[in-house]
Amino acid sequence: WLDHPRIPAGSQSADQLFGKAEHYYLRMYATSKQKGHPHGKADGHIAASYLIPFLVHFEGDERIGEALFMMGDIRSRSWTDRGYWSENYYLKELIRRYPHTPLAKKAWRLLNDDVRSGYSGSSGDHTPPSLVAMLSTYRRLASPKCTAKRGPPRR
């Protein structure tokens, strides 16, 4: 971890930033499946150090949605106090920017799991009503648009 600066030095292209971020994100994801593996969080922070400049400097890149998802996932895995949920702006921004897409639906699932994990336990789900309402709003935005075909107009 010491070999990686907090924010990458020098001017790097979108491909370089995204490629390095994705590499460390996938490594984080793979090691996080191994319970108690210490490298997962470090890899997540390294990935974020590439994702943040990517998000800031390459706003028009077609991979912004994927970058927002990775940052949201990293953020959801790096809470120190799971008892009190804090806003995951990355997932919410992804859903707002790319509503009714498969990526938005994937982000909503992670957002829902992230919120509810802080308020659920052996005694049940105690998610505050304001957060339940927020989740409902984002669920509607993330879900595919209803494309029900209507019959011919009635006469």
Coordinates of C-alpha atoms in Angstrom, one line a residue:
W1 CA 0.0 0.0 0.0
L2 CA 2.9 2.3 0.7
D3 CA 4.0 2.0 -2.9
H4 CA 0.7 3.8 -4.0
P5 CA 0.2 7.5 -3.4
R6 CA -3.1 8.7 -2.1
I7 CA -3.9 10.5 -5.4
P8 CA -2.1 9.3 -8.5
A9 CA 0.7 11.7 -9.5
G10 CA 1.1 13.2 -12.9
S11 CA -1.4 13.5 -15.7
Q12 CA -3.0 10.1 -16.5
S13 CA -5.5 9.3 -19.2
A14 CA -9.0 8.1 -18.5
D15 CA -8.0 4.6 -19.6
Q16 CA -5.0 4.5 -17.2
L17 CA -7.0 5.7 -14.2
F18 CA -10.0 3.4 -14.9
G19 CA -7.8 0.4 -15.7
K20 CA -5.8 0.7 -12.5
A21 CA -9.0 1.4 -10.5
E22 CA -10.7 -1.6 -11.9
H23 CA -7.7 -3.8 -11.3
Y24 CA -7.6 -2.9 -7.6
Y25 CA -11.4 -3.0 -7.3
L26 CA -11.5 -6.6 -8.6
R27 CA -8.7 -7.5 -6.3
M28 CA -10.6 -6.0 -3.4
Y29 CA -13.7 -7.9 -4.4
A30 CA -11.9 -11.2 -4.7
T31 CA -10.1 -10.9 -1.4
S32 CA -13.2 -9.6 0.5
K33 CA -14.8 -13.0 -0.2
Q34 CA -12.1 -14.5 2.1
K35 CA -13.3 -13.7 5.6
G36 CA -10.9 -11.5 7.5
H37 CA -8.5 -11.1 4.6
P38 CA -6.6 -7.8 5.3
H39 CA -5.8 -6.8 1.8
G40 CA -9.4 -6.1 0.7
K41 CA -9.8 -2.7 2.4
A42 CA -6.3 -1.6 1.2
D43 CA -7.1 -2.6 -2.4
G44 CA -10.4 -0.7 -2.1
H45 CA -8.7 2.5 -1.0
I46 CA -6.1 2.2 -3.7
A47 CA -8.9 1.7 -6.3
A48 CA -10.7 4.8 -4.9
S49 CA -7.5 6.8 -5.3
Y50 CA -7.7 6.2 -9.0
L51 CA -11.5 6.5 -9.3
I52 CA -11.8 9.9 -7.7
P53 CA -9.6 11.7 -10.3
F54 CA -11.4 9.7 -13.0
L55 CA -14.8 10.9 -11.8
V56 CA -13.6 14.5 -11.5
H57 CA -11.6 14.8 -14.7
F58 CA -13.4 12.6 -17.1
E59 CA -17.1 13.4 -16.5
G60 CA -18.1 12.6 -20.1
D61 CA -16.5 9.1 -20.2
E62 CA -18.9 6.3 -20.9
R63 CA -17.6 4.3 -17.9
I64 CA -18.7 6.9 -15.3
G65 CA -21.6 4.7 -14.2
E66 CA -19.3 1.8 -13.6
A67 CA -16.9 4.1 -11.7
L68 CA -19.8 5.4 -9.5
F69 CA -20.8 1.8 -8.8
M70 CA -17.3 0.8 -7.8
M71 CA -17.0 3.8 -5.5
G72 CA -20.4 3.0 -4.0
D73 CA -19.4 -0.6 -3.4
I74 CA -16.0 0.5 -1.9
R75 CA -17.8 2.9 0.4
S76 CA -20.3 0.3 1.5
R77 CA -17.5 -2.0 2.5
S78 CA -15.4 0.5 4.3
W79 CA -17.8 1.7 7.1
T80 CA -16.3 1.6 10.5
D81 CA -19.6 1.9 12.3
R82 CA -22.3 -0.2 10.7
G83 CA -24.8 0.7 13.3
Y84 CA -25.4 4.1 11.8
W85 CA -25.9 4.3 8.1
S86 CA -24.4 7.3 6.3
E87 CA -25.4 8.4 2.8
N88 CA -23.9 6.5 -0.1
Y89 CA -23.9 9.4 -2.6
Y90 CA -22.1 7.4 -5.3
L91 CA -24.9 4.8 -5.7
K92 CA -27.6 7.4 -5.5
E93 CA -25.9 9.5 -8.1
L94 CA -25.6 6.5 -10.4
I95 CA -29.3 5.8 -10.1
R96 CA -30.2 9.4 -10.8
R97 CA -27.9 9.6 -13.9
Y98 CA -28.8 6.2 -15.4
P99 CA -32.4 5.5 -14.3
H100 CA -34.2 2.4 -15.4
T101 CA -31.0 0.6 -16.5
P102 CA -29.5 -2.7 -15.4
L103 CA -26.6 -0.8 -13.7
A104 CA -29.1 1.3 -11.8
K105 CA -31.0 -1.8 -10.6
K106 CA -27.7 -3.3 -9.5
A107 CA -26.8 -0.1 -7.6
W108 CA -30.2 -0.1 -5.9
R109 CA -29.8 -3.6 -4.7
L110 CA -26.4 -2.6 -3.1
L111 CA -27.9 0.6 -1.7
N112 CA -30.8 -1.4 -0.2
D113 CA -28.5 -4.0 1.3
D114 CA -26.2 -1.3 2.6
V115 CA -29.0 0.7 4.3
R116 CA -30.8 -2.2 5.8
S117 CA -27.7 -3.9 7.1
G118 CA -27.3 -1.1 9.6
Y119 CA -30.8 -1.4 10.9
S120 CA -31.5 -5.1 10.8
G121 CA -30.6 -7.9 13.1
S122 CA -32.0 -10.8 15.1
S123 CA -34.8 -8.6 16.3
G124 CA -35.9 -7.8 12.7
D125 CA -35.7 -4.8 10.4
H126 CA -35.8 -1.4 12.1
T127 CA -35.0 0.8 9.2
P128 CA -36.3 4.3 9.9
P129 CA -39.4 5.4 7.8
S130 CA -37.4 8.2 6.1
L131 CA -34.8 5.7 4.8
V132 CA -37.6 3.3 3.7
A133 CA -39.1 6.2 1.7
M134 CA -35.8 7.1 0.2
L135 CA -35.2 3.4 -0.8
S136 CA -38.7 3.3 -2.4
T137 CA -37.9 6.5 -4.4
Y138 CA -34.6 5.1 -5.7
R139 CA -36.2 1.7 -6.4
R140 CA -38.7 3.3 -8.7
L141 CA -35.9 5.2 -10.5
A142 CA -33.8 2.1 -10.8
S143 CA -36.5 -0.3 -11.9
P144 CA -37.1 -0.8 -15.7
K145 CA -39.8 1.4 -17.1
C146 CA -43.1 -0.3 -17.5
T147 CA -43.7 -0.8 -21.2
A148 CA -47.1 -2.4 -21.0
K149 CA -48.8 -2.2 -24.3
R150 CA -52.2 -0.7 -24.3
G151 CA -54.9 -1.8 -26.6
P152 CA -56.6 0.4 -29.1
P153 CA -58.5 3.4 -27.8
R154 CA -62.1 2.8 -26.8
R155 CA -64.8 4.4 -28.9

